[in-house]
Amino acid sequence: QVQLVESGGGLVQAGGSLTLSCTASGRTFSSYAMGWFRQAPGQEREFVAAITWSGGFTYYPDSVKGRFTISRDNTKNTVYLQMNSLKPEDTAVYFCAADLSRYQLESGSPDYWGQGTQVTVSS
């Protein structure tokens, strides 16, 4: 079992920056691909970012590419999402996720989810 706990959400003005953290416990953290999803009210859950177990490869959809950066520190069992140039449409609950398969994670069916943290971007 893996437990994921997000932190760092909050209220920020458009154009600002925010960094989310997700700390894992349980099974060996470095064995898992990690990622972030988000869900706005009335919307489907959306893939935001993923990173391989080695940290050598990252993946983003066009909606956040160039603005968001995912990274991980396996010695701290922590994955980060740095969000720059935030827009009101980035407002959502952000969820951390983990899976042994990066492909299954990106499909929206990872083995583990965090509880979510609210990010609100004001215009």
PDB file of C-alpha atoms in Angstrom:
ATOM      1  CA  GLN A   1       0.000   0.000   0.000  1.00  0.00           C
ATOM      2  CA  VAL A   2       1.038   3.570  -0.718  1.00  0.00           C
ATOM      3  CA  GLN A   3      -0.402   6.596   1.055  1.00  0.00           C
ATOM      4  CA  LEU A   4      -0.169   9.990  -0.666  1.00  0.00           C
ATOM      5  CA  VAL A   5      -0.647  13.352   1.063  1.00  0.00           C
ATOM      6  CA  GLU A   6      -0.725  16.622  -0.905  1.00  0.00           C
ATOM      7  CA  SER A   7       0.031  20.082   0.427  1.00  0.00           C
ATOM      8  CA  GLY A   8       0.674  23.585  -0.881  1.00  0.00           C
ATOM      9  CA  GLY A   9      -2.685  24.507  -2.376  1.00  0.00           C
ATOM     10  CA  GLY A  10      -4.267  27.890  -1.830  1.00  0.00           C
ATOM     11  CA  LEU A  11      -5.400  31.148  -3.403  1.00  0.00           C
ATOM     12  CA  VAL A  12      -3.192  32.973  -5.905  1.00  0.00           C
ATOM     13  CA  GLN A  13      -3.717  35.825  -8.359  1.00  0.00           C
ATOM     14  CA  ALA A  14      -3.572  35.249 -12.108  1.00  0.00           C
ATOM     15  CA  GLY A  15       0.017  35.289 -13.336  1.00  0.00           C
ATOM     16  CA  GLY A  16       1.332  34.103  -9.999  1.00  0.00           C
ATOM     17  CA  SER A  17       3.064  30.893  -8.983  1.00  0.00           C
ATOM     18  CA  LEU A  18       2.383  28.043  -6.602  1.00  0.00           C
ATOM     19  CA  THR A  19       4.200  24.805  -5.772  1.00  0.00           C
ATOM     20  CA  LEU A  20       2.386  21.658  -4.668  1.00  0.00           C
ATOM     21  CA  SER A  21       4.025  18.804  -2.764  1.00  0.00           C
ATOM     22  CA  CYS A  22       3.012  15.170  -2.421  1.00  0.00           C
ATOM     23  CA  THR A  23       4.666  12.954   0.174  1.00  0.00           C
ATOM     24  CA  ALA A  24       4.359   9.170  -0.052  1.00  0.00           C
ATOM     25  CA  SER A  25       4.621   6.450   2.567  1.00  0.00           C
ATOM     26  CA  GLY A  26       4.366   2.666   2.400  1.00  0.00           C
ATOM     27  CA  ARG A  27       5.866   0.770  -0.536  1.00  0.00           C
ATOM     28  CA  THR A  28       9.168   1.897  -1.978  1.00  0.00           C
ATOM     29  CA  PHE A  29       8.519   5.331  -3.446  1.00  0.00           C
ATOM     30  CA  SER A  30      11.204   5.112  -6.105  1.00  0.00           C
ATOM     31  CA  SER A  31       9.488   2.099  -7.720  1.00  0.00           C
ATOM     32  CA  TYR A  32       6.499   4.187  -8.842  1.00  0.00           C
ATOM     33  CA  ALA A  33       5.743   6.570 -11.628  1.00  0.00           C
ATOM     34  CA  MET A  34       4.126   9.652 -10.105  1.00  0.00           C
ATOM     35  CA  GLY A  35       1.721  12.205 -11.464  1.00  0.00           C
ATOM     36  CA  TRP A  36      -0.795  14.960 -10.920  1.00  0.00           C
ATOM     37  CA  PHE A  37      -4.432  15.279 -11.997  1.00  0.00           C
ATOM     38  CA  ARG A  38      -6.961  18.054 -11.483  1.00  0.00           C
ATOM     39  CA  GLN A  39     -10.737  18.319 -11.418  1.00  0.00           C
ATOM     40  CA  ALA A  40     -12.759  21.516 -11.684  1.00  0.00           C
ATOM     41  CA  PRO A  41     -16.441  21.720 -10.659  1.00  0.00           C
ATOM     42  CA  GLY A  42     -18.627  20.011 -13.252  1.00  0.00           C
ATOM     43  CA  GLN A  43     -15.602  18.818 -15.233  1.00  0.00           C
ATOM     44  CA  GLU A  44     -13.924  15.468 -15.782  1.00  0.00           C
ATOM     45  CA  ARG A  45     -10.675  14.701 -14.029  1.00  0.00           C
ATOM     46  CA  GLU A  46      -7.795  15.882 -16.223  1.00  0.00           C
ATOM     47  CA  PHE A  47      -4.230  14.618 -16.509  1.00  0.00           C
ATOM     48  CA  VAL A  48      -1.715  17.344 -15.630  1.00  0.00           C
ATOM     49  CA  ALA A  49       1.771  15.814 -15.390  1.00  0.00           C
ATOM     50  CA  ALA A  50       3.704  12.578 -14.918  1.00  0.00           C
ATOM     51  CA  ILE A  51       7.276  11.608 -14.095  1.00  0.00           C
ATOM     52  CA  THR A  52       9.028   8.244 -14.414  1.00  0.00           C
ATOM     53  CA  TRP A  53      10.562   6.372 -11.483  1.00  0.00           C
ATOM     54  CA  SER A  54      14.036   7.601 -12.387  1.00  0.00           C
ATOM     55  CA  GLY A  55      12.921  11.207 -12.780  1.00  0.00           C
ATOM     56  CA  GLY A  56      14.544  11.262 -16.196  1.00  0.00           C
ATOM     57  CA  PHE A  57      11.371  11.784 -18.245  1.00  0.00           C
ATOM     58  CA  THR A  58       8.375  14.035 -17.735  1.00  0.00           C
ATOM     59  CA  TYR A  59       5.046  14.341 -19.563  1.00  0.00           C
ATOM     60  CA  TYR A  60       2.506  17.171 -19.843  1.00  0.00           C
ATOM     61  CA  PRO A  61      -0.638  17.972 -21.823  1.00  0.00           C
ATOM     62  CA  ASP A  62      -0.647  21.058 -24.028  1.00  0.00           C
ATOM     63  CA  SER A  63      -2.813  22.948 -21.538  1.00  0.00           C
ATOM     64  CA  VAL A  64       0.036  23.234 -19.014  1.00  0.00           C
ATOM     65  CA  LYS A  65       3.176  22.587 -21.072  1.00  0.00           C
ATOM     66  CA  GLY A  66       5.711  25.361 -20.588  1.00  0.00           C
ATOM     67  CA  ARG A  67       4.033  26.596 -17.391  1.00  0.00           C
ATOM     68  CA  PHE A  68       4.055  23.581 -15.043  1.00  0.00           C
ATOM     69  CA  THR A  69       7.045  21.474 -13.987  1.00  0.00           C
ATOM     70  CA  ILE A  70       6.920  18.115 -12.200  1.00  0.00           C
ATOM     71  CA  SER A  71       9.923  16.841 -10.244  1.00  0.00           C
ATOM     72  CA  ARG A  72      10.679  14.263  -7.568  1.00  0.00           C
ATOM     73  CA  ASP A  73      13.119  13.661  -4.758  1.00  0.00           C
ATOM     74  CA  ASN A  74      13.213   9.948  -3.983  1.00  0.00           C
ATOM     75  CA  THR A  75      15.322  10.491  -0.864  1.00  0.00           C
ATOM     76  CA  LYS A  76      12.411  12.507   0.578  1.00  0.00           C
ATOM     77  CA  ASN A  77       9.605  10.359  -0.909  1.00  0.00           C
ATOM     78  CA  THR A  78       8.192  13.548  -2.395  1.00  0.00           C
ATOM     79  CA  VAL A  79       6.950  14.720  -5.795  1.00  0.00           C
ATOM     80  CA  TYR A  80       6.429  18.396  -6.641  1.00  0.00           C
ATOM     81  CA  LEU A  81       4.368  20.380  -9.112  1.00  0.00           C
ATOM     82  CA  GLN A  82       5.669  23.887  -9.750  1.00  0.00           C
ATOM     83  CA  MET A  83       2.981  26.016 -11.387  1.00  0.00           C
ATOM     84  CA  ASN A  84       3.886  29.323 -13.029  1.00  0.00           C
ATOM     85  CA  SER A  85       1.872  31.878 -15.013  1.00  0.00           C
ATOM     86  CA  LEU A  86      -1.316  30.610 -13.423  1.00  0.00           C
ATOM     87  CA  LYS A  87      -4.642  31.284 -15.138  1.00  0.00           C
ATOM     88  CA  PRO A  88      -8.194  31.272 -13.730  1.00  0.00           C
ATOM     89  CA  GLU A  89      -8.877  28.116 -15.757  1.00  0.00           C
ATOM     90  CA  ASP A  90      -6.222  26.333 -13.663  1.00  0.00           C
ATOM     91  CA  THR A  91      -8.607  26.519 -10.693  1.00  0.00           C
ATOM     92  CA  ALA A  92      -9.338  22.957  -9.554  1.00  0.00           C
ATOM     93  CA  VAL A  93      -8.719  20.333  -6.921  1.00  0.00           C
ATOM     94  CA  TYR A  94      -5.299  18.848  -7.637  1.00  0.00           C
ATOM     95  CA  PHE A  95      -4.662  15.163  -6.899  1.00  0.00           C
ATOM     96  CA  CYS A  96      -1.384  13.319  -6.570  1.00  0.00           C
ATOM     97  CA  ALA A  97      -1.272   9.803  -8.055  1.00  0.00           C
ATOM     98  CA  ALA A  98       1.078   6.806  -8.191  1.00  0.00           C
ATOM     99  CA  ASP A  99       1.316   3.621 -10.253  1.00  0.00           C
ATOM    100  CA  LEU A 100       3.982   1.132 -11.266  1.00  0.00           C
ATOM    101  CA  SER A 101       2.923   1.837 -14.865  1.00  0.00           C
ATOM    102  CA  ARG A 102       3.230   5.364 -16.228  1.00  0.00           C
ATOM    103  CA  TYR A 103       0.768   4.451 -18.967  1.00  0.00           C
ATOM    104  CA  GLN A 104      -1.939   3.252 -16.575  1.00  0.00           C
ATOM    105  CA  LEU A 105      -1.406   6.375 -14.471  1.00  0.00           C
ATOM    106  CA  GLU A 106      -1.953   8.680 -17.444  1.00  0.00           C
ATOM    107  CA  SER A 107      -5.073   6.745 -18.469  1.00  0.00           C
ATOM    108  CA  GLY A 108      -6.772   7.980 -15.296  1.00  0.00           C
ATOM    109  CA  SER A 109      -6.694   4.698 -13.379  1.00  0.00           C
ATOM    110  CA  PRO A 110      -3.624   4.802 -11.130  1.00  0.00           C
ATOM    111  CA  ASP A 111      -3.337   2.390  -8.220  1.00  0.00           C
ATOM    112  CA  TYR A 112      -3.150   5.193  -5.638  1.00  0.00           C
ATOM    113  CA  TRP A 113      -4.676   8.654  -5.181  1.00  0.00           C
ATOM    114  CA  GLY A 114      -4.046  11.419  -2.706  1.00  0.00           C
ATOM    115  CA  GLN A 115      -6.885  13.286  -1.001  1.00  0.00           C
ATOM    116  CA  GLY A 116      -6.558  16.404  -3.147  1.00  0.00           C
ATOM    117  CA  THR A 117      -5.649  20.033  -2.490  1.00  0.00           C
ATOM    118  CA  GLN A 118      -7.587  23.076  -3.714  1.00  0.00           C
ATOM    119  CA  VAL A 119      -5.920  25.587  -6.032  1.00  0.00           C
ATOM    120  CA  THR A 120      -7.866  28.773  -6.756  1.00  0.00           C
ATOM    121  CA  VAL A 121      -6.605  31.375  -9.241  1.00  0.00           C
ATOM    122  CA  SER A 122      -8.343  34.751  -9.089  1.00  0.00           C
ATOM    123  CA  SER A 123      -8.605  37.073 -12.080  1.00  0.00           C
TER     124      SER A 123
END
